[in-house]
mmCIF file of C-alpha atoms in Angstrom:
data_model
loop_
_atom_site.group_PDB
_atom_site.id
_atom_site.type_symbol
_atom_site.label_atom_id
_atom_site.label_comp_id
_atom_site.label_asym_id
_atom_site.label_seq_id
_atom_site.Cartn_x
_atom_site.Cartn_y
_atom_site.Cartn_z
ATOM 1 C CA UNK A 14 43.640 21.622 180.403
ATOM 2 C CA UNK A 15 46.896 20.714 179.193
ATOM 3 C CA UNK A 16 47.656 19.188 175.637
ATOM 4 C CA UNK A 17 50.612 17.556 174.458
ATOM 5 C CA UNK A 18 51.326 17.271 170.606
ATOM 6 C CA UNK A 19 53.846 15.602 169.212
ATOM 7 C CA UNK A 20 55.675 15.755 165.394
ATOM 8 C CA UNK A 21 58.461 14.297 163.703
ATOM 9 C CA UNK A 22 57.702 10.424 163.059
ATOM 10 C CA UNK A 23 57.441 8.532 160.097
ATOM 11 C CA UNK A 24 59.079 5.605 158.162
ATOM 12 C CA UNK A 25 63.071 5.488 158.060
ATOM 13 C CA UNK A 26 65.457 2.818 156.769
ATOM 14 C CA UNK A 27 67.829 1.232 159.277
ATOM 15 C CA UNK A 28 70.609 3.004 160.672
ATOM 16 C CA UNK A 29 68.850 6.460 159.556
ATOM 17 C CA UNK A 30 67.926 8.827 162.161
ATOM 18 C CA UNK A 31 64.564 10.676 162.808
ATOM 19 C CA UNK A 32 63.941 13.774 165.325
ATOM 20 C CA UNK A 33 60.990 13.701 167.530
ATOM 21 C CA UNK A 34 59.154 16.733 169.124
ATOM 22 C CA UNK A 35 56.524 17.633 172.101
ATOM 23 C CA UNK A 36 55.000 20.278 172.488
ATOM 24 C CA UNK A 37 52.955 21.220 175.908
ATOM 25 C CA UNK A 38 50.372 23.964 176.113
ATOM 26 C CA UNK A 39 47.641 25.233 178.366
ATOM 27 C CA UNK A 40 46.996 25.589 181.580
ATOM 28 C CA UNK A 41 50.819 25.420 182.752
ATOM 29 C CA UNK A 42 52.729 27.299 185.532
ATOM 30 C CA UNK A 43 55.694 24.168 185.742
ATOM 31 C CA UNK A 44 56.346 21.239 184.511
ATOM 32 C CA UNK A 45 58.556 18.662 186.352
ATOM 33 C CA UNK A 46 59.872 15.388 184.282
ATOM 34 C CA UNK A 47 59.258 15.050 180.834
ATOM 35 C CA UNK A 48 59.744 11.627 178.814
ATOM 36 C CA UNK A 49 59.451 9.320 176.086
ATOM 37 C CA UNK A 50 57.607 5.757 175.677
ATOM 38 C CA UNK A 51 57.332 3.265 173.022
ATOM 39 C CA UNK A 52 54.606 0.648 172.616
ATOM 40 C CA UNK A 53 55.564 -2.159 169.744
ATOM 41 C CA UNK A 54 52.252 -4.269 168.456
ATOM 42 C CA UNK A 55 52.205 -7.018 171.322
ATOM 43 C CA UNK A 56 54.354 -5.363 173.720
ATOM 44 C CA UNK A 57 53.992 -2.935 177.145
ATOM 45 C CA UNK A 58 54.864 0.128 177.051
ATOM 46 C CA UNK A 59 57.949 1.075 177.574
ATOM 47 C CA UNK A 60 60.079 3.735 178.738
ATOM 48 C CA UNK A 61 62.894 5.235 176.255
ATOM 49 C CA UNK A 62 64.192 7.989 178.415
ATOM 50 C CA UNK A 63 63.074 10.596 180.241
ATOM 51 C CA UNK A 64 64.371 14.167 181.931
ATOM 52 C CA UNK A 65 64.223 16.423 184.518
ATOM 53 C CA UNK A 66 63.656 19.863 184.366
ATOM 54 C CA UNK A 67 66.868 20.361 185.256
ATOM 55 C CA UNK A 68 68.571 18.309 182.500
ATOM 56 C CA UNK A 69 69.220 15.222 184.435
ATOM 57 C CA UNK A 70 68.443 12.504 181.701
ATOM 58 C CA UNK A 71 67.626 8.975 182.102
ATOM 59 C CA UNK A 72 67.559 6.430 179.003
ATOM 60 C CA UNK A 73 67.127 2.502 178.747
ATOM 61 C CA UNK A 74 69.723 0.344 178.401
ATOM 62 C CA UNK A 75 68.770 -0.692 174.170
ATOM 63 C CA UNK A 76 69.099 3.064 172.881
ATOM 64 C CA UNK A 77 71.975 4.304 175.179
ATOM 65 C CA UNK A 78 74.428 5.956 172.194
ATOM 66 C CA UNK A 79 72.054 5.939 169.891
ATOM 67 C CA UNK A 80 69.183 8.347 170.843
ATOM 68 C CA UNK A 81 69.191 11.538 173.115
ATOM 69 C CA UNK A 82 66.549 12.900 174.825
ATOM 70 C CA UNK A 83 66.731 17.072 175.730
ATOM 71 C CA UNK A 84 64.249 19.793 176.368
ATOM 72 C CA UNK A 85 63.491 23.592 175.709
ATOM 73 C CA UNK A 86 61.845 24.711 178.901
ATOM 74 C CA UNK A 87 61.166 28.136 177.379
ATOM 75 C CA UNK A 88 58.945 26.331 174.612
ATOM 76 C CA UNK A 89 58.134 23.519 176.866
ATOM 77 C CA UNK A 90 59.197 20.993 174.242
ATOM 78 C CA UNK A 91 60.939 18.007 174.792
ATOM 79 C CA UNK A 92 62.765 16.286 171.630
ATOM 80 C CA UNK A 93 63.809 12.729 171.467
ATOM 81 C CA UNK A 94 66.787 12.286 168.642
ATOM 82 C CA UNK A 95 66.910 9.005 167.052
ATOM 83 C CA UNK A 96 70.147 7.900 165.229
ATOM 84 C CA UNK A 97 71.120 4.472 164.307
ATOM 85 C CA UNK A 98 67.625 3.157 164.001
ATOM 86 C CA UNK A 99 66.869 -0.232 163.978
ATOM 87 C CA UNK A 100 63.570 -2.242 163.092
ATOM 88 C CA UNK A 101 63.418 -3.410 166.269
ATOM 89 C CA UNK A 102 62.911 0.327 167.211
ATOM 90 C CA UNK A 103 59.700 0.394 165.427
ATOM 91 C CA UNK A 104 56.560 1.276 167.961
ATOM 92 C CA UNK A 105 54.332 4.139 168.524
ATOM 93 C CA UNK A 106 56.155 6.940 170.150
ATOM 94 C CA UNK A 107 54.455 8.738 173.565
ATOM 95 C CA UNK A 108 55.404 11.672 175.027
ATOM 96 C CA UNK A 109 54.706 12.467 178.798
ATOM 97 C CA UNK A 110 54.741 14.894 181.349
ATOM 98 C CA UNK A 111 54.217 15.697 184.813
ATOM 99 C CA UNK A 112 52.770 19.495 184.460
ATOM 100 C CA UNK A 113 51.639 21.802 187.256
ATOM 101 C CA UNK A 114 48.462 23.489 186.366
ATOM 102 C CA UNK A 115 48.877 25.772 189.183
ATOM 103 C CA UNK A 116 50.802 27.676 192.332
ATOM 104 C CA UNK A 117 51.417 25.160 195.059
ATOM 105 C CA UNK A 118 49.642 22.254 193.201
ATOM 106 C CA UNK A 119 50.104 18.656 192.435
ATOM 107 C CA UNK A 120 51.599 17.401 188.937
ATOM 108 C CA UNK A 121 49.681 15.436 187.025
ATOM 109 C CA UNK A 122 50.824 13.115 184.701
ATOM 110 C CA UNK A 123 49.752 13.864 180.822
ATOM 111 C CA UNK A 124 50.306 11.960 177.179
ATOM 112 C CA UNK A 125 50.428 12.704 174.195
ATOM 113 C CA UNK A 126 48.392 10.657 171.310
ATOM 114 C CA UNK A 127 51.599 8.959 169.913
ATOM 115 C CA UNK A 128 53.632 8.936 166.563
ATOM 116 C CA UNK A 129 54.535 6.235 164.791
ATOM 117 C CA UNK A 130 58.019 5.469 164.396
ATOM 118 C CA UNK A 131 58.475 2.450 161.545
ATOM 119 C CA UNK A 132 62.240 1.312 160.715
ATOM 120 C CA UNK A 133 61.889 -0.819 157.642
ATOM 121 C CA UNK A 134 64.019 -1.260 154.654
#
């Protein structure tokens, strides 16, 4: 089994700046991309960015400049920095990963339970 727990969200004014983690653990020999979603009340989920195991980082077009996404493949943590925040950033916060539970094998894709992310004055 393979969980994914992440920390670091909470309530923020606008234009502060908040610091997300995710943490994998388990049953993992690899793990391929790693990422970031938001869902707002109402909305789809969406992706925020996402990277490879090899650093190559992706992000959507509303948070370029503002947040970066990196990773510590040694703790198999992925972090999502958050500056500039705006209440239109507010949403529940997924991580996800595509882990390798074993030589050879197929990833599968995992999520996290979400952290809430509010941006409210």
């Amino acid at each position: 089994q393979v969980q994914l727990v992440e920390s670091g969200g909470g309530l923020v004014q606008p234009g502060g700046s908040l610091r997300l983690s995710c943490a994998a653990s388990g049953s993992i020999f690899s793990i391929y991309d790693m990422g970031w979603y938001r869902q707002a009340p109402g909305r789809q989920r969406e992706l925020v960015a996402a990277i490879t195991s090899g650093g190559a980082t992706n992000t959507t077009e509303s948070v370029k400049g503002r947040f970066t996404i990196s990773r510590d493949n040694a703790k198999n943590t992925v972090y999502l920095q958050m500056s500039s925040l705006k209440p239109e950033d507010t949403a529940v916060y997924y991580c996800n990963a595509a882990v390798v539970i074993r030589f050879l094998g197929r990833p599968g894709n995992y999520w996290g339970q979400g952290t809430q992310v509010t941006v409210s004055s």
